[in-house]
Coordinates of C-alpha atoms in Angstrom, one line a residue:
X1 CA 133.9 54.4 154.4
X2 CA 136.8 54.8 152.1
X3 CA 140.3 55.5 153.6
X4 CA 142.1 58.4 152.0
X5 CA 144.9 57.5 149.6
X6 CA 148.5 57.7 151.1
X7 CA 149.6 60.8 149.4
X8 CA 152.4 63.1 150.8
X9 CA 150.3 65.7 153.0
X10 CA 153.0 68.2 153.3
X11 CA 153.2 68.3 149.5
X12 CA 149.7 68.3 149.0
X13 CA 148.8 71.0 151.6
X14 CA 151.6 73.3 150.1
X15 CA 150.0 72.8 146.6
X16 CA 146.7 73.9 148.0
X17 CA 148.0 76.7 150.1
X18 CA 149.5 78.2 146.9
X19 CA 146.5 77.2 144.5
X20 CA 148.9 75.6 142.3
X21 CA 147.5 74.6 138.9
X22 CA 149.9 71.9 138.2
X23 CA 148.4 69.7 140.8
X24 CA 144.8 70.4 139.5
X25 CA 143.3 66.8 138.9
X26 CA 146.0 65.0 140.6
X27 CA 144.2 65.0 144.1
X28 CA 141.2 66.3 145.9
X29 CA 141.1 68.4 149.2
X30 CA 138.6 67.1 151.6
X31 CA 137.6 69.4 154.5
X32 CA 136.1 67.7 157.5
X33 CA 134.4 70.6 159.0
X34 CA 132.2 71.3 155.7
X35 CA 132.3 67.8 154.3
X36 CA 133.0 69.3 151.1
X37 CA 135.8 68.3 148.8
X38 CA 137.8 70.7 146.2
X39 CA 140.1 71.2 143.7
X40 CA 143.6 72.0 144.8
X41 CA 142.9 75.6 143.0
X42 CA 139.9 76.1 144.7
X43 CA 139.5 80.2 145.5
X44 CA 138.0 79.6 149.0
X45 CA 140.2 80.4 152.2
X46 CA 142.8 77.4 152.5
X47 CA 141.4 75.3 155.5
X48 CA 143.3 74.3 158.6
X49 CA 145.8 71.7 157.8
X50 CA 144.2 69.6 160.7
X51 CA 140.9 69.7 159.0
X52 CA 141.9 68.3 155.6
X53 CA 142.3 65.1 154.1
X54 CA 143.7 64.4 150.5
X55 CA 142.1 62.1 148.0
X56 CA 143.6 60.8 144.7
X57 CA 140.1 60.4 143.1
X58 CA 136.9 62.2 143.3
X59 CA 135.2 59.0 144.0
X60 CA 137.5 58.2 147.1
X61 CA 135.9 61.5 148.7
X62 CA 132.6 60.9 147.6
X63 CA 132.7 57.7 149.2
X64 CA 134.1 59.2 152.5
X65 CA 130.8 61.1 152.8
X66 CA 132.2 64.6 151.1
X67 CA 130.5 66.5 148.4
X68 CA 131.9 68.3 145.5
X69 CA 132.7 72.1 146.0
X70 CA 130.2 74.5 143.9
X71 CA 132.9 77.3 144.0
X72 CA 135.7 75.1 142.2
X73 CA 133.6 72.6 140.6
X74 CA 135.5 69.2 140.5
X75 CA 133.7 68.4 137.5
X76 CA 136.0 70.4 135.4
X77 CA 139.4 69.3 136.6
X78 CA 141.6 67.7 134.0
X79 CA 142.3 64.3 134.3
X80 CA 145.3 62.6 135.9
X81 CA 148.1 61.9 133.4
X82 CA 149.9 59.5 135.7
X83 CA 147.3 56.7 134.6
X84 CA 148.7 56.9 130.8
X85 CA 152.1 56.9 131.7
X86 CA 151.6 53.6 133.9
X87 CA 149.5 52.3 131.2
X88 CA 148.4 49.8 133.8
X89 CA 145.2 47.8 134.2
X90 CA 143.9 50.3 136.7
X91 CA 144.6 53.3 134.4
X92 CA 143.0 51.2 131.2
X93 CA 140.0 50.6 133.5
X94 CA 139.8 54.1 134.1
X95 CA 139.8 55.1 130.3
X96 CA 137.4 52.6 129.8
X97 CA 134.8 53.9 132.4
X98 CA 135.4 57.5 131.2
X99 CA 134.3 56.0 127.7
X100 CA 131.2 54.8 129.3
X101 CA 131.9 51.0 129.4
X102 CA 130.9 50.5 132.8
X103 CA 127.7 52.3 132.1
X104 CA 126.8 50.2 129.2
X105 CA 128.4 46.5 130.2
X106 CA 128.4 46.9 133.9
X107 CA 131.4 46.1 136.1
X108 CA 131.3 42.6 134.9
X109 CA 131.5 43.7 131.2
X110 CA 134.3 46.2 132.0
X111 CA 136.3 43.3 133.7
X112 CA 135.8 41.0 130.6
X113 CA 137.3 43.7 128.4
X114 CA 140.2 43.8 130.2
X115 CA 140.3 39.8 130.3
X116 CA 140.3 39.6 134.1
X117 CA 137.9 38.8 136.8
X118 CA 135.4 41.2 138.3
X119 CA 136.9 40.4 141.7
X120 CA 140.4 41.1 140.8
X121 CA 139.4 44.3 139.2
X122 CA 137.5 45.2 142.4
X123 CA 140.7 44.2 144.4
X124 CA 143.0 46.4 142.2
X125 CA 140.7 49.5 142.4
X126 CA 140.3 49.4 146.2
X127 CA 144.3 49.0 146.5
X128 CA 144.9 52.0 144.2
X129 CA 141.9 54.4 145.0
X130 CA 140.0 53.1 148.2
X131 CA 137.2 52.3 146.1
X132 CA 135.6 49.8 143.7
X133 CA 135.1 50.5 140.0
X134 CA 131.3 50.9 140.4
X135 CA 131.9 53.8 142.8
X136 CA 134.1 55.4 140.4
X137 CA 131.6 55.1 137.5
X138 CA 129.1 56.4 139.6
X139 CA 131.2 59.5 140.6
X140 CA 131.7 60.1 136.7
X141 CA 128.1 60.1 136.3
X142 CA 127.0 62.2 138.9
X143 CA 130.1 65.1 138.1
X144 CA 128.8 65.1 134.2
X145 CA 125.2 65.6 135.3
X146 CA 126.3 68.3 137.7
X147 CA 128.1 70.1 134.7
X148 CA 125.1 69.6 132.5
X149 CA 123.0 70.9 135.0
X150 CA 125.0 74.1 135.6
X151 CA 126.1 74.9 132.3
X152 CA 123.1 73.9 130.0
X153 CA 119.5 74.0 130.2
X154 CA 119.0 70.5 129.2
X155 CA 115.8 69.3 131.1
X156 CA 116.7 67.0 133.9
X157 CA 115.2 63.9 132.3
X158 CA 117.6 64.4 129.3
X159 CA 120.6 65.0 132.1
X160 CA 119.9 61.8 133.8
X161 CA 120.1 59.6 130.7
X162 CA 122.9 61.6 129.3
X163 CA 124.9 61.0 132.4
X164 CA 124.5 57.5 132.4
X165 CA 121.4 56.9 134.7
X166 CA 118.9 54.2 134.1
X167 CA 115.9 56.3 135.2
X168 CA 115.0 59.7 136.6
X169 CA 114.3 58.3 140.0
X170 CA 117.6 56.7 140.3
X171 CA 119.3 59.9 139.0
X172 CA 117.4 62.1 141.7
X173 CA 117.9 59.4 144.6
X174 CA 121.6 59.2 144.0
X175 CA 122.2 62.9 143.6
X176 CA 120.1 63.6 146.9
X177 CA 121.9 60.9 148.8
X178 CA 125.6 61.6 147.5
X179 CA 125.3 65.5 147.3
X180 CA 122.6 66.4 149.5
X181 CA 120.6 68.3 147.0
X182 CA 118.3 67.5 144.1
X183 CA 119.1 68.0 140.7
X184 CA 116.3 70.7 140.5
X185 CA 117.8 72.5 143.3
X186 CA 121.1 72.6 141.5
X187 CA 119.4 73.9 138.4
X188 CA 119.0 77.2 140.1
X189 CA 122.3 77.9 139.2
X190 CA 122.0 76.8 135.4
X191 CA 123.4 78.6 132.1
X192 CA 121.0 80.3 129.6
X193 CA 118.2 77.8 128.5
X194 CA 119.2 75.6 125.4
X195 CA 117.3 77.1 122.4
X196 CA 118.3 74.5 119.8
X197 CA 119.5 70.8 119.6
X198 CA 123.1 72.0 120.5
X199 CA 124.8 71.4 123.9
X200 CA 127.9 73.5 124.7
X201 CA 130.2 72.3 127.4
X202 CA 133.6 73.5 128.7
X203 CA 136.7 70.8 128.6
X204 CA 139.3 72.5 130.8
X205 CA 143.1 71.9 129.9
X206 CA 146.5 72.0 131.8
X207 CA 148.2 75.1 130.8
X208 CA 150.6 76.1 128.9
X209 CA 148.5 74.5 126.1
X210 CA 149.7 74.9 122.3
X211 CA 146.1 75.4 120.6
X212 CA 147.6 76.6 117.5
X213 CA 149.8 73.5 117.0
X214 CA 147.0 71.1 118.1
X215 CA 144.6 72.5 115.9
X216 CA 146.8 73.1 112.8
X217 CA 148.0 69.4 113.2
X218 CA 144.4 68.1 113.1
X219 CA 143.3 70.7 110.1
X220 CA 146.2 69.2 107.8
X221 CA 144.7 65.8 108.3
X222 CA 141.2 66.3 108.3
X223 CA 139.4 63.6 106.1
X224 CA 136.8 65.1 103.5
X225 CA 133.4 64.2 104.3
X226 CA 134.2 63.4 107.8
X227 CA 135.9 66.3 109.3
X228 CA 136.2 70.1 108.8
X229 CA 139.0 71.9 110.8
X230 CA 141.3 74.8 110.4
X231 CA 143.5 76.7 113.2
X232 CA 140.5 78.0 115.1
X233 CA 137.9 74.9 115.4
X234 CA 137.4 71.2 114.6
X235 CA 134.2 69.6 113.4
X236 CA 133.2 66.0 112.7
X237 CA 130.7 63.6 112.5
X238 CA 130.0 61.1 115.4
X239 CA 127.2 58.6 116.1
X240 CA 124.0 60.4 115.9
X241 CA 125.1 64.0 114.9
X242 CA 128.2 66.0 114.9
X243 CA 130.6 67.8 117.5
X244 CA 132.5 71.2 116.9
X245 CA 135.6 71.9 119.3
X246 CA 136.6 75.8 119.5
X247 CA 139.5 76.9 121.5
X248 CA 138.6 79.8 124.4
X249 CA 140.8 81.5 126.7
X250 CA 141.1 79.1 129.4
X251 CA 139.2 75.9 127.9
X252 CA 138.0 74.1 124.8
X253 CA 134.3 74.9 124.1
X254 CA 132.6 71.4 123.0
X255 CA 129.3 72.0 121.0
X256 CA 127.4 68.4 120.8
X257 CA 124.3 68.2 118.5
X258 CA 123.3 64.4 118.8
X259 CA 120.1 62.6 118.8
X260 CA 121.1 60.5 121.5
X261 CA 122.5 62.2 124.7
X262 CA 123.6 58.8 126.2
X263 CA 126.5 59.1 124.0
X264 CA 127.8 62.1 125.8
X265 CA 130.1 60.7 128.2
X266 CA 131.9 59.1 125.5
X267 CA 131.9 62.0 123.5
X268 CA 133.5 64.2 126.2
X269 CA 136.1 61.4 126.8
X270 CA 137.2 61.1 123.3
X271 CA 137.5 64.8 122.7
X272 CA 139.6 65.1 125.6
X273 CA 142.1 62.6 124.2
X274 CA 141.8 64.0 120.8
X275 CA 143.1 67.2 122.2
X276 CA 145.5 65.6 124.7
X277 CA 143.9 68.1 127.3
X278 CA 145.3 65.9 130.4
X279 CA 148.7 66.0 129.5
X280 CA 151.3 67.2 132.2
X281 CA 153.4 69.9 130.4
X282 CA 155.5 70.6 133.3
X283 CA 156.6 67.1 133.8
X284 CA 157.2 66.8 130.0
X285 CA 159.2 69.9 130.0
X286 CA 161.3 68.9 133.1
X287 CA 162.1 65.6 131.5
X288 CA 162.8 66.9 128.0
X289 CA 164.2 70.4 128.6
X290 CA 167.7 69.3 129.8
X291 CA 168.1 67.3 126.8
X292 CA 169.1 67.8 123.3
X293 CA 165.6 69.0 122.6
X294 CA 165.8 72.0 125.1
X295 CA 165.6 74.8 122.3
X296 CA 162.6 73.0 121.0
X297 CA 160.9 72.4 124.3
X298 CA 161.5 76.1 125.4
X299 CA 159.9 77.5 122.0
X300 CA 156.9 75.3 122.6
X301 CA 156.3 74.4 126.1
X302 CA 152.7 73.7 125.8
X303 CA 153.3 71.2 122.6
X304 CA 150.8 68.3 122.8
X305 CA 150.4 65.0 120.8
X306 CA 146.9 64.9 119.3
X307 CA 145.0 61.7 120.0
X308 CA 142.3 60.3 118.0
X309 CA 138.2 60.0 118.2
X310 CA 138.4 56.3 117.1
X311 CA 141.2 53.8 117.4
X312 CA 140.4 51.8 114.2
X313 CA 140.0 55.1 112.2
X314 CA 143.7 55.9 113.3
X315 CA 145.1 52.9 112.5
X316 CA 143.6 53.1 109.0
X317 CA 145.0 56.6 108.9
X318 CA 148.6 55.1 109.7
X319 CA 148.5 52.3 107.0
X320 CA 147.0 54.6 104.4
X321 CA 149.6 57.3 105.2
X322 CA 152.7 54.7 104.5
X323 CA 155.3 56.2 102.3
X324 CA 152.8 59.1 101.0
X325 CA 152.4 62.7 101.7
X326 CA 150.0 64.0 104.3
X327 CA 147.8 65.6 101.4
X328 CA 147.9 62.3 99.6
X329 CA 146.7 60.3 102.4
X330 CA 143.9 62.8 103.1
X331 CA 142.7 62.3 99.5
X332 CA 142.7 58.6 99.9
X333 CA 141.0 58.5 103.3
X334 CA 138.2 60.7 102.0
X335 CA 137.6 58.2 98.9
X336 CA 137.5 55.4 101.7
X337 CA 134.7 57.3 103.6
X338 CA 132.7 57.8 100.7
X339 CA 132.8 54.4 99.2
X340 CA 132.0 52.8 102.5
X341 CA 129.2 55.1 102.8
X342 CA 128.7 54.6 106.7
X343 CA 125.6 55.8 108.2
X344 CA 125.7 59.8 109.4
X345 CA 128.7 60.0 107.3
X346 CA 130.9 58.3 109.9
X347 CA 134.1 56.5 109.2
X348 CA 133.5 52.9 108.6
X349 CA 133.7 50.3 111.4
X350 CA 136.2 47.2 111.0
X351 CA 133.0 45.0 109.8
X352 CA 132.2 48.0 107.5
X353 CA 135.5 48.1 105.7
X354 CA 135.7 44.4 105.4
X355 CA 132.4 44.6 103.4
X356 CA 133.7 47.5 101.6
X357 CA 135.4 47.3 97.8
X358 CA 138.4 49.3 98.1
X359 CA 139.7 48.7 94.5
X360 CA 140.0 51.8 92.2
X361 CA 140.7 54.2 95.1
X362 CA 144.2 54.7 94.4
X363 CA 145.4 52.1 96.9
X364 CA 147.9 49.2 96.0
X365 CA 146.7 45.7 96.3
X366 CA 149.3 45.0 99.1
X367 CA 147.7 48.3 101.2
X368 CA 144.3 47.0 100.6
X369 CA 145.2 43.5 102.1
X370 CA 146.7 45.2 105.0
X371 CA 143.7 47.3 105.6
X372 CA 141.4 43.9 105.2
X373 CA 143.7 42.1 107.6
X374 CA 143.6 44.9 110.3
X375 CA 139.9 45.1 110.1
X376 CA 139.3 41.4 110.6
X377 CA 141.5 41.4 113.8
X378 CA 139.8 44.3 115.0
X379 CA 136.2 42.9 114.3
X380 CA 137.1 39.4 116.0
X381 CA 138.5 41.4 119.0
X382 CA 142.1 40.2 118.6
X383 CA 143.0 43.9 118.8
X384 CA 141.6 46.7 120.9
X385 CA 142.7 50.2 120.1
X386 CA 140.2 52.0 122.4
X387 CA 141.9 51.4 126.0
X388 CA 141.1 47.9 126.7
X389 CA 144.4 46.3 125.9
X390 CA 148.0 46.5 127.1
X391 CA 149.9 48.9 124.8
X392 CA 152.7 46.7 124.4
X393 CA 150.3 43.6 123.6
X394 CA 148.5 45.6 121.2
X395 CA 151.5 46.6 119.4
X396 CA 152.8 43.2 119.4
X397 CA 149.3 42.2 117.6
X398 CA 149.7 45.0 115.2
X399 CA 153.1 43.8 114.1
X400 CA 151.4 40.5 113.1
X401 CA 149.3 42.2 110.7
X402 CA 150.7 42.1 107.1
X403 CA 152.1 45.3 106.0
X404 CA 152.5 47.0 109.4
X405 CA 155.9 47.4 110.7
X406 CA 157.7 49.3 113.6
X407 CA 156.7 52.8 112.2
X408 CA 153.0 52.3 111.6
X409 CA 152.7 50.4 115.0
X410 CA 154.5 53.0 116.7
X411 CA 152.4 56.0 115.2
X412 CA 149.2 53.8 116.0
X413 CA 150.6 53.7 119.8
X414 CA 151.4 57.1 119.8
X415 CA 148.1 58.5 119.0
X416 CA 145.6 55.9 119.6
X417 CA 147.0 54.0 122.5
X418 CA 148.0 57.1 124.1
X419 CA 151.2 55.9 125.0
X420 CA 153.2 58.9 125.8
X421 CA 156.5 56.7 125.5
X422 CA 155.7 55.6 122.1
X423 CA 158.3 56.2 119.2
X424 CA 157.6 55.8 115.4
X425 CA 160.7 54.0 114.4
X426 CA 162.5 54.7 111.2
X427 CA 160.4 57.7 110.6
X428 CA 162.3 59.8 107.6
X429 CA 161.3 63.0 109.0
X430 CA 162.4 62.4 112.4
X431 CA 165.7 61.2 111.1
X432 CA 166.1 64.1 108.9
X433 CA 165.2 66.5 111.7
X434 CA 167.7 64.8 114.3
X435 CA 170.6 65.0 111.6
X436 CA 169.9 68.8 111.1
X437 CA 170.0 69.5 114.8
X438 CA 173.1 67.2 115.3
X439 CA 171.4 64.8 117.4
X440 CA 172.3 61.1 117.2
X441 CA 170.3 58.1 117.8
X442 CA 171.5 57.2 121.3
X443 CA 169.6 60.6 122.4
X444 CA 166.1 58.5 121.7
X445 CA 166.4 56.4 124.8
X446 CA 167.3 59.6 127.1
X447 CA 163.9 60.9 126.1
X448 CA 161.9 58.2 127.8
X449 CA 159.3 58.2 129.1
X450 CA 158.1 60.9 126.9
X451 CA 159.4 59.9 123.5
X452 CA 155.8 60.5 121.7
X453 CA 156.4 64.3 122.8
X454 CA 159.8 64.2 121.7
X455 CA 158.6 63.1 118.1
X456 CA 156.1 66.0 118.1
X457 CA 158.8 68.5 118.7
X458 CA 160.8 67.1 115.9
X459 CA 158.0 66.9 113.5
X460 CA 156.9 70.4 114.5
X461 CA 160.3 72.1 114.2
X462 CA 160.5 70.9 110.5

């Protein structure tokens, strides 16, 4: 049985008693009398302090024999933003598990992606979470399955494979063993039947959340032929189909139309990163509010740093966007997508871009050379922009690419690597905004470890 993590008991219990939404996703409350674990915001009566245990991760609670609450639904919790701040091996491994790496490649493949041994990875997970990466991956599968069974009419067989299970028998046995009920028994509370190929899931977020700012940012940069976006929705091509994200009162609605639902876990994880749903606006405001950015933070307390659906795609955006307007970059990127003619209208992979003739699209020869060099390094595995590589190492590798300097590498780190402290050095707009606000360069260091959000506040104020 996995031991509880060493969380501050009194602070956690106060958060649970107050149903403090700031702590949602940061820990889970397990009740020894019911053998159920809940989110801090659970509407059920607060249990006696002598009957509760606190766990850092849902997998830790499940390993200790607790089942997820059907009222507060732990599968809807936002992610813990602390892992992005740390950016360490466990944090990167959790991101890859969210992305489906453990389901596709096993724990051995996950460890190889991080360039460490399987034993060392297991040791790190047990030290941090009380359970190994296999248990974390299993909990992720179960919670996704629970959400699909509750919110959709997807057949149980399809749910099993969409959640990452190898067979329906394994799915049924694992759910009964872990949760004490079968998928069919849970289906009694399912939503209305799905009448077409589209699935709709709820992606919960931390409030406040700057919906208009995020969707406007994505809309202004939407690539023709790949994305369609405005201030009220965002759609794009994904492997095997399309997705649409639409803001609702307290969540983002994700509509997925794909031929192979086994990609669903990856789609959900990447949409969460694209919209920066797991950020901690309270911590960011507390850090940046007292600085020279105070008025900007007060005006937009829910500001987010939009991420990307694909790391290589974002890196190409950054290179193409060097010294051109946002509208000009969109045009060039649309031409690249059209020329590459990738299947399903997707953005080309590094290997596909290497085979694509980029002349005659309006790109300079130097820019083409940079894109080819970048694509070659990603195709060879020297650079990993989707979570497997330490952000500092990835930036160092990016700076080795001909034509990529500190601004481009910083922008890629900010949006693709999800480094909350990334700063696009020498950005002309940032310099102009800082000058207009009377902010000197020495203030940049005072904005750590949230300089990425400082950059967005400045960009958004222009």
